[in-house]
Coordinates of C-alpha atoms and ligand atoms in Angstrom, one line a residue:
M10 CA 94.1 -44.2 180.3
S11 CA 94.4 -45.2 183.9
E12 CA 92.1 -44.0 186.6
A13 CA 92.9 -40.3 187.7
V14 CA 94.2 -40.1 191.3
L15 CA 92.1 -36.9 191.7
R16 CA 88.7 -36.1 189.8
L17 CA 86.4 -33.3 190.3
A18 CA 82.9 -34.2 188.5
A19 CA 80.5 -31.1 187.9
V20 CA 81.8 -29.6 191.1
E21 CA 79.8 -26.6 192.2
R22 CA 80.2 -24.2 194.8
R23 CA 78.1 -21.3 195.9
Y24 CA 78.6 -18.7 198.8
R25 CA 75.8 -17.2 200.6
T26 CA 76.7 -13.4 200.9
E27 CA 74.8 -10.3 202.0
A28 CA 74.1 -9.4 198.2
G29 CA 72.5 -13.0 197.6
E30 CA 74.2 -16.3 196.3
L31 CA 77.6 -16.1 194.4
P32 CA 78.1 -19.1 192.4
V33 CA 82.0 -19.8 192.2
L34 CA 82.3 -23.0 190.6
R35 CA 79.7 -24.0 188.2
G36 CA 80.0 -27.6 187.0
A37 CA 84.1 -27.8 187.3
E38 CA 85.8 -30.7 186.1
L39 CA 89.2 -31.8 186.3
A40 CA 91.4 -35.2 186.2
L41 CA 94.6 -35.5 187.7
Q42 CA 96.9 -38.4 186.6
A43 CA 99.6 -39.7 189.0
G44 CA 102.8 -37.8 188.4
E45 CA 101.2 -35.0 186.6
I46 CA 101.9 -31.6 187.8
V47 CA 99.1 -29.1 186.9
A48 CA 99.2 -25.2 187.5
L49 CA 96.1 -23.5 188.2
V50 CA 96.7 -19.9 187.1
A51 CA 93.5 -17.4 187.1
P52 CA 92.6 -14.0 188.0
S53 CA 92.2 -13.1 191.5
G54 CA 88.5 -14.1 192.9
T55 CA 87.8 -16.8 190.1
G56 CA 87.9 -19.4 192.8
K57 CA 91.3 -21.1 193.1
S58 CA 91.4 -21.3 196.6
T59 CA 87.7 -22.8 196.6
L60 CA 88.8 -25.2 194.1
L61 CA 91.8 -26.4 196.0
H62 CA 89.7 -26.6 199.6
L63 CA 87.3 -28.9 197.8
A64 CA 89.7 -31.0 195.9
G65 CA 91.7 -31.3 199.5
L66 CA 88.3 -32.4 201.3
L67 CA 88.4 -29.4 203.6
E68 CA 85.2 -28.3 202.3
R69 CA 82.2 -29.9 200.6
P70 CA 80.8 -29.1 197.4
D71 CA 77.2 -27.8 196.7
G72 CA 77.0 -30.2 193.8
G73 CA 79.0 -32.6 192.0
E74 CA 81.5 -34.9 193.5
V75 CA 85.3 -35.2 194.1
L76 CA 87.0 -38.7 193.6
V77 CA 90.1 -39.5 195.5
E78 CA 91.6 -42.6 194.0
G79 CA 88.4 -43.3 192.6
R80 CA 86.6 -43.0 195.6
A81 CA 83.6 -40.7 196.0
A82 CA 84.2 -38.5 198.9
G83 CA 80.7 -36.9 199.1
T84 CA 79.0 -39.8 200.9
L85 CA 81.5 -40.4 203.4
A86 CA 81.4 -39.1 207.0
D87 CA 83.9 -36.6 208.1
Q88 CA 86.1 -39.0 210.2
A89 CA 86.5 -41.2 206.6
R90 CA 87.4 -37.9 204.9
T91 CA 90.0 -36.8 207.4
A92 CA 91.6 -40.1 207.2
I93 CA 91.9 -39.6 203.3
R94 CA 93.2 -36.0 204.0
R95 CA 95.9 -37.3 206.2
T96 CA 97.2 -40.2 204.2
T97 CA 96.5 -39.4 200.6
I98 CA 96.6 -35.6 200.3
G99 CA 99.1 -33.1 201.3
F100 CA 98.2 -29.2 201.4
V101 CA 100.7 -26.3 201.2
Y102 CA 99.2 -23.0 202.1
Q103 CA 100.5 -19.5 200.8
F104 CA 101.2 -18.7 204.5
H105 CA 102.8 -21.6 206.0
H106 CA 100.4 -22.5 208.7
L107 CA 102.9 -24.2 210.9
L108 CA 102.2 -24.5 214.9
P109 CA 104.3 -21.8 216.2
E110 CA 104.8 -23.3 219.6
F111 CA 106.2 -26.4 218.1
T112 CA 109.8 -26.8 216.2
A113 CA 110.3 -27.6 212.6
E114 CA 110.9 -31.2 213.3
E115 CA 107.8 -31.5 215.4
N116 CA 105.5 -29.7 212.9
V117 CA 106.7 -32.6 210.3
V118 CA 106.3 -35.5 213.1
L119 CA 102.8 -34.4 214.5
P120 CA 100.8 -35.3 211.2
Q121 CA 102.7 -38.4 211.0
L122 CA 101.7 -39.6 214.6
A123 CA 97.9 -38.5 213.8
A124 CA 98.1 -40.9 210.9
G125 CA 99.2 -43.8 213.3
T126 CA 103.1 -43.7 212.4
A127 CA 105.1 -44.6 215.7
R128 CA 107.2 -41.5 217.1
G129 CA 110.6 -43.0 216.2
P130 CA 110.2 -43.5 212.3
A131 CA 108.1 -40.2 212.4
R132 CA 111.1 -38.4 213.7
E133 CA 113.4 -40.3 211.2
R134 CA 111.0 -39.2 208.4
A135 CA 111.0 -35.8 209.4
R136 CA 114.7 -35.2 209.8
A137 CA 115.2 -36.8 206.4
L138 CA 112.7 -34.6 204.9
L139 CA 114.0 -31.3 206.3
A140 CA 117.6 -32.3 205.5
S141 CA 116.3 -33.0 201.8
F142 CA 115.0 -29.0 201.9
G143 CA 118.4 -28.1 203.2
L144 CA 117.3 -27.6 206.8
R145 CA 119.7 -29.8 208.7
G146 CA 120.7 -28.1 211.9
R147 CA 117.3 -26.2 212.1
E148 CA 115.2 -29.1 213.1
H149 CA 114.8 -27.6 216.7
H150 CA 113.7 -24.0 215.5
R151 CA 110.3 -22.9 216.0
P152 CA 108.8 -21.0 212.8
G153 CA 109.2 -17.9 214.6
R154 CA 113.2 -18.3 214.2
L155 CA 113.1 -19.2 210.4
S156 CA 113.0 -17.1 207.5
G157 CA 109.9 -17.1 205.0
G158 CA 111.4 -19.5 202.8
E159 CA 112.6 -22.0 205.6
Q160 CA 109.1 -21.8 207.0
Q161 CA 107.5 -22.7 203.5
R162 CA 110.1 -25.6 202.9
V163 CA 108.9 -26.8 206.5
A164 CA 105.3 -26.6 205.4
I165 CA 106.3 -28.3 202.4
A166 CA 108.2 -31.1 204.0
R167 CA 105.1 -31.4 206.5
A168 CA 102.6 -31.8 203.2
L169 CA 104.9 -34.8 202.2
A170 CA 105.4 -36.4 205.7
N171 CA 102.5 -39.1 205.4
R172 CA 103.9 -39.8 201.7
P173 CA 100.7 -38.7 200.0
R174 CA 99.8 -39.6 196.5
I175 CA 98.0 -36.1 195.7
L176 CA 100.0 -32.4 196.6
L177 CA 97.6 -29.4 196.5
A178 CA 99.3 -26.0 196.8
D179 CA 97.8 -22.6 197.0
E180 CA 100.3 -20.1 196.0
P181 CA 102.9 -22.0 198.0
T182 CA 105.7 -19.4 197.2
G183 CA 103.1 -16.2 196.9
N184 CA 104.9 -14.9 200.1
L185 CA 108.2 -14.9 199.2
D186 CA 110.5 -12.6 197.1
V187 CA 111.1 -13.6 193.8
G188 CA 114.6 -15.1 194.4
T189 CA 113.5 -17.5 197.3
A190 CA 110.1 -18.1 195.5
G191 CA 112.0 -19.8 192.5
L192 CA 114.2 -21.8 194.6
V193 CA 111.8 -23.1 197.0
F194 CA 109.6 -23.6 193.9
D195 CA 112.1 -25.9 192.3
E196 CA 112.6 -27.9 195.6
L197 CA 108.8 -28.3 195.6
L198 CA 108.6 -29.5 191.8
Q199 CA 111.7 -31.7 192.5
A200 CA 110.3 -33.4 195.5
V201 CA 106.8 -33.9 193.8
R202 CA 108.7 -35.5 190.7
G203 CA 110.7 -37.5 192.7
Q204 CA 108.0 -39.2 194.5
G205 CA 105.5 -39.4 191.4
L206 CA 102.7 -37.3 193.0
A207 CA 99.9 -35.6 191.3
A208 CA 100.0 -32.1 192.1
L209 CA 97.6 -28.9 191.5
I210 CA 99.6 -25.9 192.3
A211 CA 97.9 -22.3 192.1
T212 CA 100.2 -19.6 191.1
H213 CA 99.9 -16.0 189.7
N214 CA 103.4 -16.3 188.4
P215 CA 103.4 -17.6 184.7
E216 CA 107.3 -18.6 184.8
L217 CA 106.3 -21.0 187.8
A218 CA 103.5 -22.0 185.9
A219 CA 105.6 -22.9 182.9
R220 CA 107.7 -25.1 185.0
M221 CA 104.8 -27.5 185.3
D222 CA 103.4 -30.1 182.9
R223 CA 100.2 -28.0 181.9
T224 CA 98.1 -25.2 182.9
V225 CA 94.5 -24.8 183.6
T226 CA 92.5 -21.9 184.3
L227 CA 89.0 -20.9 185.5
R228 CA 86.5 -19.5 183.2
D229 CA 82.7 -18.9 184.4
G230 CA 83.2 -21.5 187.1
R231 CA 84.7 -24.1 185.0
V232 CA 87.9 -25.5 184.5
V233 CA 89.6 -25.0 181.2
E234 CA 92.9 -25.8 179.4
A235 CA 94.9 -22.5 179.4
Ligands
LIG11 N1 83.4 -18.2 202.8 C1 83.2 -17.4 201.9 N2 81.9 -16.7 201.8 C2 81.7 -15.7 200.8 N3 82.4 -15.6 199.9 C3 83.5 -16.3 199.8 C4 83.9 -17.0 200.6 N4 85.3 -17.4 200.1 C5 85.4 -17.1 199.1 N5 84.3 -16.2 198.8 C6 84.3 -15.6 197.3 O1 84.3 -16.5 196.3 C7 85.1 -15.9 195.3 C8 86.2 -16.9 194.9 O2 87.3 -16.8 196.2 P1 88.8 -17.7 196.2 O3 89.4 -17.4 197.4 O4 88.4 -19.0 195.9 O5 89.3 -17.1 194.6 P2 90.9 -17.1 194.4 O6 90.9 -17.3 192.9 O7 91.8 -18.1 195.2 O8 91.5 -15.5 194.7 P3 92.8 -15.3 195.1 O9 93.7 -15.1 194.1 O10 92.6 -13.6 195.1 O11 93.1 -15.9 196.4 C9 85.5 -14.8 195.6 O12 84.5 -13.6 195.1 C10 85.4 -14.6 197.1 O13 85.3 -13.5 197.5

């Protein structure tokens, strides 16, 4: 098998709480191949967000290693981790996390500027991406003037803006009504498949999970096939 695009090796994460240490991940192992879409379905509080944040290099594990395209992230300085996060990983949150004072287009342009793309091509890419999510004519709206489904489509476009190889999503449609969630989810999967990305998507919805290639869950701090 070819090298995994994303690999978690013996990943540990504990939180310090008033009641003492809370071990959430206890040797989690996971490998994502290019083009593979994996659902992460596990009960509330078992560590899905924790795992996604570690995989997305937003946090550092207490033990073990996260490897992105074969490169161990643990020994890298923050700057190098940020560079990988910008260019290789797209992240979609449950709540869109768009910048409210910027338009939809600017929200998709900004991460590209941060990654060194010139403004012209960045704007072109943003427009094309927004159009592919049915948002032509809404480019200049701020998030507050968009519906929940539209906001989430912009957030997905933003995650894809720098042509990442990995897409991580934490309940990306969890905040939407059932009908809209299904539509936005299909658009997300279509984009991910079309671009051959590896994706790890947390969801509570078994119907949405069934549309992915395989499902994993968390048990006692470890990743197991569901
Ligand atoms: N910063 C933190 N400090 C202390 N405890 C935390 C912290 N973040 C998460 N936890 C705890 O770690 C456990 C796992 O949290 P996490 O958010 O990863 O779960 P989850 O599976 O994503 O849950 P949900 O489905 O409800 O979003 C929970 O018990 C949570 O309370």
